[in-house]
Amino acid sequence: DQQVKQNSPSLSVQEGRISILNCDYTNSMFDYFLWYKKYPAEGPTFLISISSIKDKNEDGRFTVFLNKSAKHLSLHIVPSQPGDSAVYFCAASGVGSARQLTFGSGTQLTVLP
Amino acid sequence: DTEVTQTPKHLVMGMTNKKSLKCEQHMGHRAMYWYKQKAKKPPELMFVYSYEKLSINESVPSRFSPECPNSSLLNLHLHALQPEDSALYLCASSQVGGHNSPLHFGNGTRLTVT
């Protein structure tokens, strides 16, 4: 049973435009959500997070939106740059003494010059 | 540069070998993790250490044996592995608890079991 789902395996966007990556979750006990970026042969790099008490968090070109009623979050990248091309994972966890992250299956973003 | 360092970067081992993966962090984090990632799949949690004590074991076979010698180090001892255990093994660390405690990952060890 996939508790965190990324239904788009891939996304192509023109440089300078907005990239929107989507993620759905089923476990209502999740209260902390994160986005990671992963290049080949590297570990996941933390991008941005949001706790369930917020509906938006922004950091530079990256904004994460959380819709708790729909159990949906999205990552907006504006403007998209070729260096953003990577696999993006969303992840979620519940309250605990140590964070157990459940990852989605990832979306390959390609930003075309 | 990642603040979580994993060695070796690559490891090839036979099914009868014993080897160890090492992970080190100096961010003062008191939670450390082992994840396994197969190609085209998301990372899957194996073990969690909190304050140097094993707090979560996700039903991992006993041929994988974790060890946390101190708050900065995490090892994964490997013995009698199977070819299907070939994967990228990722170490991560985080603060314990709190709402702004993302996991920070190392670059992983690419393990091939022959």
Coordinates of N, CA, C and O in Angstrom, one line a residue, chain B residues 11-20 63 78-86 111-114:
Chain B
L11 N 31.3 -0.8 -3.6 CA 31.7 -2.0 -3.0 C 31.2 -3.2 -3.8 O 30.0 -3.2 -4.1
V12 N 32.1 -4.1 -4.1 CA 31.7 -5.3 -4.8 C 32.1 -6.4 -3.8 O 33.2 -6.5 -3.4
M13 N 31.2 -7.3 -3.5 CA 31.5 -8.4 -2.6 C 30.8 -9.7 -3.0 O 29.7 -9.7 -3.7
G14 N 31.5 -10.8 -2.7 CA 30.9 -12.1 -3.0 C 29.9 -12.5 -1.8 O 29.9 -11.8 -0.8
M15 N 29.2 -13.5 -2.1 CA 28.1 -13.9 -1.2 C 28.7 -14.4 0.2 O 27.9 -14.5 1.2
T16 N 29.9 -14.8 0.2 CA 30.5 -15.4 1.4 C 31.3 -14.3 2.2 O 31.8 -14.6 3.3
N17 N 31.4 -13.1 1.6 CA 32.3 -12.1 2.2 C 31.6 -11.5 3.4 O 30.4 -11.5 3.6
K18 N 32.4 -10.8 4.3 CA 32.0 -9.9 5.3 C 32.6 -8.6 5.0 O 33.8 -8.5 4.9
K19 N 31.7 -7.6 5.0 CA 32.2 -6.2 4.8 C 31.4 -5.3 5.6 O 30.3 -5.6 6.2
S20 N 31.8 -4.0 5.7 CA 31.1 -3.0 6.5 C 31.0 -1.7 5.7 O 31.9 -1.3 5.0
R63 N 21.3 -10.7 8.0 CA 22.6 -10.6 7.3 C 23.0 -9.1 7.2 O 24.1 -8.8 6.9
L78 N 27.8 -6.3 6.9 CA 27.2 -7.2 5.9 C 27.8 -8.5 5.9 O 29.1 -8.7 5.9
H79 N 27.0 -9.6 5.8 CA 27.5 -10.9 5.9 C 26.5 -11.8 5.1 O 25.3 -11.8 5.4
A80 N 27.1 -12.7 4.3 CA 26.3 -13.7 3.5 C 25.2 -13.0 2.7 O 24.0 -13.5 2.8
L81 N 25.5 -12.0 2.0 CA 24.4 -11.3 1.3 C 24.1 -12.0 0.0 O 24.8 -12.9 -0.5
Q82 N 22.9 -11.7 -0.6 CA 22.4 -12.3 -1.8 C 22.5 -11.3 -2.9 O 22.5 -10.1 -2.7
P83 N 22.6 -11.7 -4.2 CA 22.7 -10.8 -5.3 C 21.5 -9.8 -5.3 O 21.7 -8.6 -5.7
E84 N 20.3 -10.1 -4.8 CA 19.2 -9.2 -4.7 C 19.4 -8.1 -3.7 O 18.6 -7.1 -3.7
D85 N 20.5 -8.2 -2.9 CA 20.8 -7.1 -1.9 C 21.6 -6.0 -2.6 O 21.9 -5.0 -2.0
S86 N 22.0 -6.2 -3.9 CA 22.7 -5.1 -4.6 C 21.8 -3.9 -4.7 O 20.6 -4.0 -5.1
L111 N 26.4 -0.8 -3.7 CA 26.9 -2.2 -3.4 C 26.4 -3.2 -4.5 O 25.3 -3.2 -4.9
T112 N 27.4 -4.0 -4.9 CA 27.1 -5.0 -5.9 C 27.5 -6.4 -5.2 O 28.7 -6.5 -4.8
V113 N 26.6 -7.3 -5.2 CA 26.8 -8.6 -4.6 C 26.9 -9.6 -5.7 O 26.0 -9.7 -6.5
T114 N 28.0 -10.3 -5.9 CA 28.2 -11.2 -7.0 C 28.1 -12.7 -6.5 O 28.3 -13.0 -5.3

